[in-house]
Short mmCIF file of N, CA and C and ligand atoms in Angstrom, two decimals:
data_model
loop_
_atom_site.label_atom_id
_atom_site.label_comp_id
_atom_site.label_asym_id
_atom_site.label_seq_id
_atom_site.Cartn_x
_atom_site.Cartn_y
_atom_site.Cartn_z
N MET A 25 -17.33 -74.91 46.15
CA MET A 25 -16.62 -76.16 45.70
C MET A 25 -15.08 -75.95 45.77
N ILE A 26 -14.59 -74.80 45.43
CA ILE A 26 -13.17 -74.53 45.47
C ILE A 26 -12.71 -74.42 46.86
N LEU A 27 -13.59 -73.80 47.68
CA LEU A 27 -13.32 -73.63 49.12
C LEU A 27 -13.25 -75.02 49.78
N ARG A 28 -14.15 -75.84 49.37
CA ARG A 28 -14.20 -77.24 49.98
C ARG A 28 -12.96 -77.98 49.68
N ALA A 29 -12.57 -77.85 48.35
CA ALA A 29 -11.31 -78.60 47.90
C ALA A 29 -10.09 -78.04 48.69
N ALA A 30 -10.03 -76.73 48.96
CA ALA A 30 -8.95 -76.10 49.72
C ALA A 30 -8.99 -76.56 51.10
N LEU A 31 -10.09 -76.72 51.65
CA LEU A 31 -10.22 -77.25 53.06
C LEU A 31 -9.74 -78.68 53.21
N VAL A 32 -10.10 -79.49 52.23
CA VAL A 32 -9.67 -80.82 52.26
C VAL A 32 -8.08 -80.95 52.12
N LEU A 33 -7.57 -80.04 51.32
CA LEU A 33 -6.02 -79.95 51.14
C LEU A 33 -5.45 -79.51 52.40
N LEU A 34 -6.04 -78.57 53.13
CA LEU A 34 -5.51 -78.10 54.39
C LEU A 34 -5.43 -79.24 55.45
N LEU A 35 -6.55 -80.03 55.46
CA LEU A 35 -6.62 -81.12 56.37
C LEU A 35 -5.57 -82.21 56.05
N VAL A 36 -5.35 -82.52 54.79
CA VAL A 36 -4.41 -83.49 54.41
C VAL A 36 -2.97 -82.98 54.76
N ALA A 37 -2.77 -81.69 54.61
CA ALA A 37 -1.49 -81.12 54.84
C ALA A 37 -1.09 -81.10 56.36
N PHE A 38 -2.14 -80.81 57.18
CA PHE A 38 -1.83 -80.61 58.56
C PHE A 38 -2.14 -81.76 59.53
N ALA A 39 -3.09 -82.63 59.11
CA ALA A 39 -3.36 -83.76 59.99
C ALA A 39 -2.24 -84.66 60.42
N PRO A 40 -1.34 -85.13 59.45
CA PRO A 40 -0.27 -85.97 59.93
C PRO A 40 0.66 -85.27 60.91
N ALA A 41 0.94 -83.95 60.58
CA ALA A 41 1.84 -83.26 61.46
C ALA A 41 1.36 -83.07 62.86
N ALA A 42 -0.01 -82.92 62.92
CA ALA A 42 -0.67 -82.74 64.29
C ALA A 42 -0.53 -83.99 65.17
N PHE A 43 -0.47 -85.21 64.62
CA PHE A 43 -0.46 -86.43 65.28
C PHE A 43 0.99 -86.99 65.39
N ALA A 44 1.86 -86.58 64.63
CA ALA A 44 3.16 -87.11 64.63
C ALA A 44 4.08 -86.42 65.76
N LYS A 45 4.70 -87.27 66.52
CA LYS A 45 5.49 -86.79 67.59
C LYS A 45 6.74 -87.70 67.67
N THR A 46 7.87 -87.04 67.34
CA THR A 46 9.17 -87.84 67.53
C THR A 46 9.82 -87.50 68.90
N CYS A 47 10.07 -88.61 69.63
CA CYS A 47 10.56 -88.49 70.99
C CYS A 47 12.04 -88.82 70.92
N LYS A 48 12.93 -87.97 71.46
CA LYS A 48 14.34 -88.19 71.44
C LYS A 48 14.78 -88.83 72.76
N VAL A 49 15.62 -89.84 72.73
CA VAL A 49 16.05 -90.58 73.83
C VAL A 49 17.60 -90.80 73.57
N ALA A 50 18.33 -90.60 74.73
CA ALA A 50 19.76 -90.80 74.65
C ALA A 50 20.22 -91.87 75.71
N ILE A 51 21.16 -92.70 75.26
CA ILE A 51 21.62 -93.65 76.31
C ILE A 51 23.18 -93.74 76.06
N GLY A 52 23.87 -93.93 77.16
CA GLY A 52 25.31 -93.84 77.12
C GLY A 52 25.87 -95.31 77.32
N SER A 53 27.12 -95.51 76.93
CA SER A 53 27.85 -96.86 77.16
C SER A 53 29.25 -96.44 77.39
N ASN A 54 30.00 -97.54 77.89
CA ASN A 54 31.41 -97.12 78.28
C ASN A 54 32.35 -98.38 78.03
N ASP A 55 33.58 -98.08 78.53
CA ASP A 55 34.60 -99.13 78.33
C ASP A 55 34.45 -100.25 79.37
N ALA A 56 33.61 -100.06 80.37
CA ALA A 56 33.38 -101.07 81.37
C ALA A 56 32.21 -101.99 81.03
N MET A 57 31.77 -102.05 79.72
CA MET A 57 30.69 -102.87 79.26
C MET A 57 29.39 -102.66 79.94
N GLN A 58 29.05 -101.37 79.99
CA GLN A 58 27.77 -100.94 80.74
C GLN A 58 27.00 -99.96 79.90
N PHE A 59 25.69 -100.04 79.97
CA PHE A 59 24.71 -98.92 79.49
C PHE A 59 24.56 -98.07 80.79
N ASP A 60 24.25 -96.75 80.60
CA ASP A 60 24.10 -95.93 81.75
C ASP A 60 22.57 -95.92 82.18
N ALA A 61 21.75 -96.73 81.62
CA ALA A 61 20.37 -96.72 82.03
C ALA A 61 19.86 -98.23 81.93
N ALA A 62 19.08 -98.59 82.93
CA ALA A 62 18.47 -99.91 82.93
C ALA A 62 17.08 -99.98 82.40
N GLU A 63 16.59 -98.79 82.21
CA GLU A 63 15.19 -98.66 81.74
C GLU A 63 15.05 -97.39 80.90
N ILE A 64 14.33 -97.51 79.75
CA ILE A 64 13.98 -96.46 78.93
C ILE A 64 12.48 -96.33 78.78
N LYS A 65 11.97 -95.18 79.08
CA LYS A 65 10.51 -94.94 79.00
C LYS A 65 10.09 -94.10 77.79
N ILE A 66 9.19 -94.55 76.98
CA ILE A 66 8.62 -93.91 75.86
C ILE A 66 7.20 -93.62 76.14
N ALA A 67 6.85 -92.28 76.04
CA ALA A 67 5.54 -91.90 76.28
C ALA A 67 4.57 -92.40 75.23
N GLY A 68 3.45 -92.81 75.61
CA GLY A 68 2.45 -93.41 74.72
C GLY A 68 2.02 -92.56 73.52
N ASP A 69 2.19 -91.24 73.55
CA ASP A 69 1.81 -90.40 72.51
C ASP A 69 2.97 -90.22 71.47
N CYS A 70 4.10 -90.84 71.65
CA CYS A 70 5.15 -90.72 70.62
C CYS A 70 4.84 -91.62 69.48
N THR A 71 4.94 -91.15 68.32
CA THR A 71 4.83 -91.88 67.14
C THR A 71 6.18 -92.40 66.58
N LYS A 72 7.22 -91.64 66.83
CA LYS A 72 8.55 -92.09 66.47
C LYS A 72 9.47 -91.97 67.63
N VAL A 73 10.50 -92.78 67.70
CA VAL A 73 11.53 -92.67 68.64
C VAL A 73 12.88 -92.44 67.96
N GLU A 74 13.60 -91.44 68.35
CA GLU A 74 14.92 -91.10 67.80
C GLU A 74 15.95 -91.33 68.96
N LEU A 75 16.55 -92.53 68.85
CA LEU A 75 17.46 -92.95 69.95
C LEU A 75 18.82 -92.86 69.61
N THR A 76 19.64 -92.11 70.42
CA THR A 76 21.03 -91.89 70.20
C THR A 76 21.88 -92.66 71.26
N LEU A 77 22.75 -93.48 70.76
CA LEU A 77 23.74 -94.29 71.54
C LEU A 77 25.05 -93.58 71.59
N LYS A 78 25.54 -93.31 72.75
CA LYS A 78 26.88 -92.62 72.87
C LYS A 78 27.83 -93.67 73.56
N HIS A 79 29.02 -93.70 72.98
CA HIS A 79 30.12 -94.52 73.65
C HIS A 79 31.08 -93.61 74.23
N THR A 80 31.05 -93.46 75.51
CA THR A 80 31.94 -92.46 76.16
C THR A 80 33.31 -92.92 76.52
N GLY A 81 33.56 -94.24 76.11
CA GLY A 81 34.83 -94.82 76.40
C GLY A 81 35.93 -94.37 75.34
N LYS A 82 37.10 -95.16 75.42
CA LYS A 82 38.26 -94.88 74.56
C LYS A 82 38.50 -96.06 73.65
N MET A 83 37.98 -97.25 74.11
CA MET A 83 38.49 -98.46 73.34
C MET A 83 37.82 -98.56 72.00
N PRO A 84 38.54 -99.23 71.08
CA PRO A 84 38.09 -99.37 69.66
C PRO A 84 36.86 -100.30 69.52
N VAL A 85 36.16 -100.15 68.46
CA VAL A 85 34.91 -100.85 68.24
C VAL A 85 35.17 -102.34 68.19
N THR A 86 36.48 -102.78 67.76
CA THR A 86 36.80 -104.14 67.62
C THR A 86 36.93 -104.87 69.02
N ALA A 87 37.31 -104.06 70.05
CA ALA A 87 37.58 -104.57 71.41
C ALA A 87 36.30 -104.40 72.28
N MET A 88 35.73 -103.24 72.22
CA MET A 88 34.59 -102.82 73.14
C MET A 88 33.47 -102.12 72.34
N GLY A 89 33.08 -102.78 71.20
CA GLY A 89 31.98 -102.15 70.41
C GLY A 89 30.64 -102.29 71.17
N HIS A 90 29.78 -101.31 70.92
CA HIS A 90 28.45 -101.39 71.47
C HIS A 90 27.41 -101.02 70.41
N ASN A 91 26.35 -101.67 70.47
CA ASN A 91 25.13 -101.23 69.73
C ASN A 91 23.97 -101.24 70.69
N TRP A 92 22.78 -100.82 70.09
CA TRP A 92 21.61 -100.83 70.85
C TRP A 92 20.52 -101.53 70.02
N VAL A 93 20.07 -102.65 70.61
CA VAL A 93 19.13 -103.51 69.82
C VAL A 93 17.84 -103.65 70.68
N LEU A 94 16.72 -103.46 69.97
CA LEU A 94 15.42 -103.67 70.67
C LEU A 94 14.70 -104.85 70.16
N ALA A 95 14.22 -105.69 71.07
CA ALA A 95 13.40 -106.87 70.78
C ALA A 95 12.37 -107.12 71.77
N LYS A 96 11.36 -108.02 71.53
CA LYS A 96 10.47 -108.40 72.57
C LYS A 96 11.32 -109.25 73.58
N THR A 97 11.02 -109.08 74.89
CA THR A 97 11.77 -109.85 75.83
C THR A 97 11.72 -111.27 75.57
N ALA A 98 10.69 -111.85 75.03
CA ALA A 98 10.54 -113.22 74.73
C ALA A 98 11.52 -113.64 73.56
N ASP A 99 11.95 -112.71 72.76
CA ASP A 99 12.87 -112.98 71.64
C ASP A 99 14.33 -112.64 71.98
N PHE A 100 14.48 -111.93 72.98
CA PHE A 100 15.84 -111.36 73.36
C PHE A 100 16.96 -112.38 73.34
N ARG A 101 16.78 -113.43 74.15
CA ARG A 101 17.86 -114.47 74.31
C ARG A 101 18.25 -115.14 73.05
N SER A 102 17.16 -115.65 72.31
CA SER A 102 17.48 -116.33 71.12
C SER A 102 18.12 -115.44 70.03
N LEU A 103 17.70 -114.21 69.99
CA LEU A 103 18.23 -113.17 69.03
C LEU A 103 19.66 -112.83 69.45
N ALA A 104 19.94 -112.73 70.69
CA ALA A 104 21.25 -112.38 71.18
C ALA A 104 22.25 -113.48 70.83
N ILE A 105 21.82 -114.73 70.98
CA ILE A 105 22.65 -115.90 70.72
C ILE A 105 22.93 -115.99 69.17
N ALA A 106 21.78 -115.77 68.35
CA ALA A 106 22.04 -115.69 66.96
C ALA A 106 22.99 -114.64 66.52
N GLY A 107 22.92 -113.53 67.17
CA GLY A 107 23.78 -112.36 66.90
C GLY A 107 25.33 -112.73 67.07
N GLN A 108 25.56 -113.50 68.12
CA GLN A 108 26.99 -113.89 68.41
C GLN A 108 27.66 -114.55 67.23
N ARG A 109 26.83 -115.24 66.45
CA ARG A 109 27.28 -115.99 65.22
C ARG A 109 27.46 -115.14 64.06
N ALA A 110 26.87 -113.95 64.07
CA ALA A 110 26.84 -113.10 62.93
C ALA A 110 28.15 -112.28 62.85
N PRO A 111 28.59 -111.80 61.71
CA PRO A 111 29.89 -111.09 61.58
C PRO A 111 29.72 -109.64 62.07
N ALA A 112 30.87 -109.06 62.47
CA ALA A 112 30.89 -107.70 62.93
C ALA A 112 30.37 -106.72 61.97
N ALA A 113 30.64 -107.04 60.63
CA ALA A 113 30.12 -106.18 59.52
C ALA A 113 28.52 -106.10 59.50
N ASP A 114 27.87 -107.04 60.14
CA ASP A 114 26.42 -107.09 60.17
C ASP A 114 26.00 -106.62 61.61
N ASP A 115 26.89 -105.97 62.28
CA ASP A 115 26.66 -105.53 63.65
C ASP A 115 26.30 -106.56 64.59
N TYR A 116 26.88 -107.77 64.48
CA TYR A 116 26.58 -108.99 65.29
C TYR A 116 25.08 -109.21 65.40
N LEU A 117 24.39 -109.15 64.26
CA LEU A 117 22.94 -109.44 64.22
C LEU A 117 22.60 -110.29 63.01
N PRO A 118 21.68 -111.23 63.12
CA PRO A 118 21.31 -111.91 61.92
C PRO A 118 20.59 -111.02 61.02
N LYS A 119 20.84 -111.13 59.65
CA LYS A 119 20.30 -110.29 58.71
C LYS A 119 18.83 -110.34 58.51
N ASP A 120 18.06 -109.24 58.36
CA ASP A 120 16.72 -109.12 58.08
C ASP A 120 15.85 -110.02 59.07
N ASP A 121 16.25 -109.99 60.35
CA ASP A 121 15.61 -110.90 61.22
C ASP A 121 14.33 -110.17 61.93
N ALA A 122 13.22 -110.76 61.79
CA ALA A 122 11.94 -110.22 62.21
C ALA A 122 11.94 -109.95 63.72
N ARG A 123 12.79 -110.59 64.48
CA ARG A 123 12.83 -110.33 65.92
C ARG A 123 13.39 -109.00 66.36
N ILE A 124 14.12 -108.44 65.30
CA ILE A 124 14.82 -107.05 65.61
C ILE A 124 13.76 -105.99 65.34
N ILE A 125 13.32 -105.27 66.40
CA ILE A 125 12.37 -104.17 66.20
C ILE A 125 13.11 -102.91 65.69
N ALA A 126 14.28 -102.68 66.32
CA ALA A 126 15.12 -101.55 65.89
C ALA A 126 16.58 -101.85 66.33
N HIS A 127 17.56 -101.30 65.65
CA HIS A 127 18.91 -101.34 66.13
C HIS A 127 19.78 -100.29 65.49
N THR A 128 20.76 -99.88 66.32
CA THR A 128 21.86 -98.99 65.79
C THR A 128 22.98 -99.81 65.24
N ARG A 129 23.94 -99.10 64.61
CA ARG A 129 25.21 -99.75 64.15
C ARG A 129 26.07 -99.86 65.42
N LEU A 130 27.14 -100.55 65.22
CA LEU A 130 28.14 -100.68 66.38
C LEU A 130 28.98 -99.39 66.41
N VAL A 131 29.25 -98.90 67.55
CA VAL A 131 30.24 -97.83 67.76
C VAL A 131 31.33 -98.13 68.75
N GLY A 132 32.41 -97.50 68.56
CA GLY A 132 33.50 -97.62 69.53
C GLY A 132 33.71 -96.34 70.37
N GLY A 133 34.71 -96.20 71.24
CA GLY A 133 34.87 -95.14 72.10
C GLY A 133 34.90 -93.86 71.36
N GLY A 134 34.15 -92.82 71.84
CA GLY A 134 34.13 -91.58 71.41
C GLY A 134 33.11 -91.30 70.22
N GLU A 135 32.45 -92.35 69.92
CA GLU A 135 31.50 -92.26 68.76
C GLU A 135 30.00 -92.31 69.24
N SER A 136 29.18 -91.80 68.40
CA SER A 136 27.72 -91.92 68.73
C SER A 136 26.96 -92.25 67.44
N THR A 137 25.75 -92.76 67.56
CA THR A 137 24.92 -93.19 66.48
C THR A 137 23.54 -93.05 66.80
N THR A 138 22.64 -92.83 65.76
CA THR A 138 21.23 -92.68 66.06
C THR A 138 20.42 -93.52 65.21
N VAL A 139 19.34 -94.07 65.71
CA VAL A 139 18.34 -94.83 65.01
C VAL A 139 16.96 -94.17 65.29
N THR A 140 16.13 -94.13 64.18
CA THR A 140 14.73 -93.66 64.36
C THR A 140 13.82 -94.84 63.93
N PHE A 141 12.90 -95.18 64.78
CA PHE A 141 11.90 -96.10 64.47
C PHE A 141 10.52 -95.69 64.90
N ALA A 142 9.50 -96.29 64.25
CA ALA A 142 8.03 -96.04 64.59
C ALA A 142 7.61 -96.78 65.74
N THR A 143 6.82 -96.16 66.61
CA THR A 143 6.29 -96.86 67.78
C THR A 143 5.13 -97.74 67.39
N ALA A 144 4.71 -97.69 66.03
CA ALA A 144 3.67 -98.52 65.58
C ALA A 144 4.06 -100.06 65.72
N LYS A 145 5.38 -100.22 65.87
CA LYS A 145 5.87 -101.60 66.02
C LYS A 145 5.78 -102.11 67.41
N LEU A 146 5.40 -101.11 68.34
CA LEU A 146 5.35 -101.46 69.82
C LEU A 146 3.88 -101.57 70.27
N GLN A 147 3.73 -102.37 71.28
CA GLN A 147 2.35 -102.43 71.90
C GLN A 147 2.47 -101.75 73.23
N LYS A 148 1.50 -100.93 73.63
CA LYS A 148 1.56 -100.30 74.88
C LYS A 148 1.49 -101.34 75.92
N GLY A 149 2.41 -101.19 76.96
CA GLY A 149 2.52 -102.19 78.05
C GLY A 149 3.19 -103.45 77.67
N GLY A 150 3.73 -103.56 76.46
CA GLY A 150 4.47 -104.72 76.08
C GLY A 150 5.75 -104.88 76.80
N ASP A 151 6.25 -106.08 76.75
CA ASP A 151 7.55 -106.36 77.45
C ASP A 151 8.66 -106.42 76.47
N TYR A 152 9.52 -105.40 76.54
CA TYR A 152 10.62 -105.18 75.54
C TYR A 152 12.00 -105.11 76.24
N THR A 153 12.93 -105.76 75.64
CA THR A 153 14.35 -105.65 76.18
C THR A 153 15.21 -104.97 75.06
N PHE A 154 16.12 -104.08 75.60
CA PHE A 154 17.16 -103.59 74.74
C PHE A 154 18.43 -104.17 75.14
N PHE A 155 19.37 -104.38 74.26
CA PHE A 155 20.69 -104.97 74.63
C PHE A 155 21.74 -104.66 73.56
N CYS A 156 22.96 -104.95 73.96
CA CYS A 156 24.07 -104.82 73.01
C CYS A 156 24.41 -106.21 72.49
N SER A 157 24.53 -106.35 71.17
CA SER A 157 24.71 -107.68 70.65
C SER A 157 26.19 -108.02 70.40
N PHE A 158 27.10 -107.15 70.74
CA PHE A 158 28.57 -107.48 70.66
C PHE A 158 28.72 -108.83 71.60
N PRO A 159 29.42 -109.76 70.92
CA PRO A 159 29.57 -111.03 71.71
C PRO A 159 30.10 -110.91 73.02
N GLY A 160 29.31 -111.54 73.92
CA GLY A 160 29.65 -111.52 75.41
C GLY A 160 29.06 -110.43 76.15
N HIS A 161 28.51 -109.44 75.49
CA HIS A 161 28.00 -108.26 76.14
C HIS A 161 26.48 -108.34 76.63
N TRP A 162 25.73 -109.12 75.79
CA TRP A 162 24.23 -109.06 75.96
C TRP A 162 23.68 -109.48 77.35
N ASN A 163 24.54 -110.35 78.03
CA ASN A 163 24.04 -110.82 79.33
C ASN A 163 24.17 -109.69 80.36
N VAL A 164 25.03 -108.79 80.21
CA VAL A 164 25.15 -107.65 81.22
C VAL A 164 24.62 -106.37 80.59
N MET A 165 24.80 -106.14 79.36
CA MET A 165 24.35 -104.88 78.70
C MET A 165 23.03 -105.12 78.17
N LYS A 166 21.96 -104.97 79.14
CA LYS A 166 20.55 -105.00 78.74
C LYS A 166 19.72 -104.24 79.66
N GLY A 167 18.47 -103.95 79.26
CA GLY A 167 17.59 -103.23 80.06
C GLY A 167 16.18 -103.28 79.49
N LYS A 168 15.25 -102.61 80.09
CA LYS A 168 13.89 -102.64 79.73
C LYS A 168 13.46 -101.49 78.97
N LEU A 169 12.61 -101.62 77.97
CA LEU A 169 12.00 -100.47 77.33
C LEU A 169 10.46 -100.53 77.63
N VAL A 170 9.97 -99.42 78.10
CA VAL A 170 8.59 -99.36 78.52
C VAL A 170 7.90 -98.29 77.66
N PHE A 171 6.80 -98.75 76.89
CA PHE A 171 6.07 -97.85 76.07
C PHE A 171 4.65 -97.74 76.51
N GLY A 172 4.14 -96.47 76.64
CA GLY A 172 2.75 -96.35 77.10
C GLY A 172 2.71 -95.37 78.29
CU1 CU B 24 28.57 -103.79 73.98
#
C-alpha cells in the first residue's frame, strides 16, 4: 500500500516534466522597420514557446518601437487597426482582447524582451500571423507562424 502510494506520487511528480517542452525562439528587429524573419516554425511537440524579441537599432521606443504580437491570420488586420488607436502605454494593443494569442511589450533600440506562452492556444497547421503593432508598422512588419 505504501509502495503503491509512493509510485503514484512519483508519477505525479515526473509525468508533467516528461511532456513539457519549452522551445526558445529569437527574432530581431531594426531601425529600418523590419523583422529579420518572415516565418517562425514551432515544432509540434513544444508545449510552451519562449520568444525573445531583440531590437538591434539605436532609435528610441517612441520613434521606432517594436513589439511582437501573435494572432490568427483572420484576426490580424482588424487587431492591428484596433491597436493603432490604443495608447503606447498599452503597447498599441486593445486591452484584454481575445484576438491576441501572445505579445511582448514594446522595445526601443538596444533593448530586448521575452514572452512565454502555451502552445495549447495554437492549432497544428493553423494560419497565424505575427506582427508589430506600433502604428504604421504592421503592414510591413509581419510574418507567418507555423506550428506542427
Ligand atoms: Cu515596429
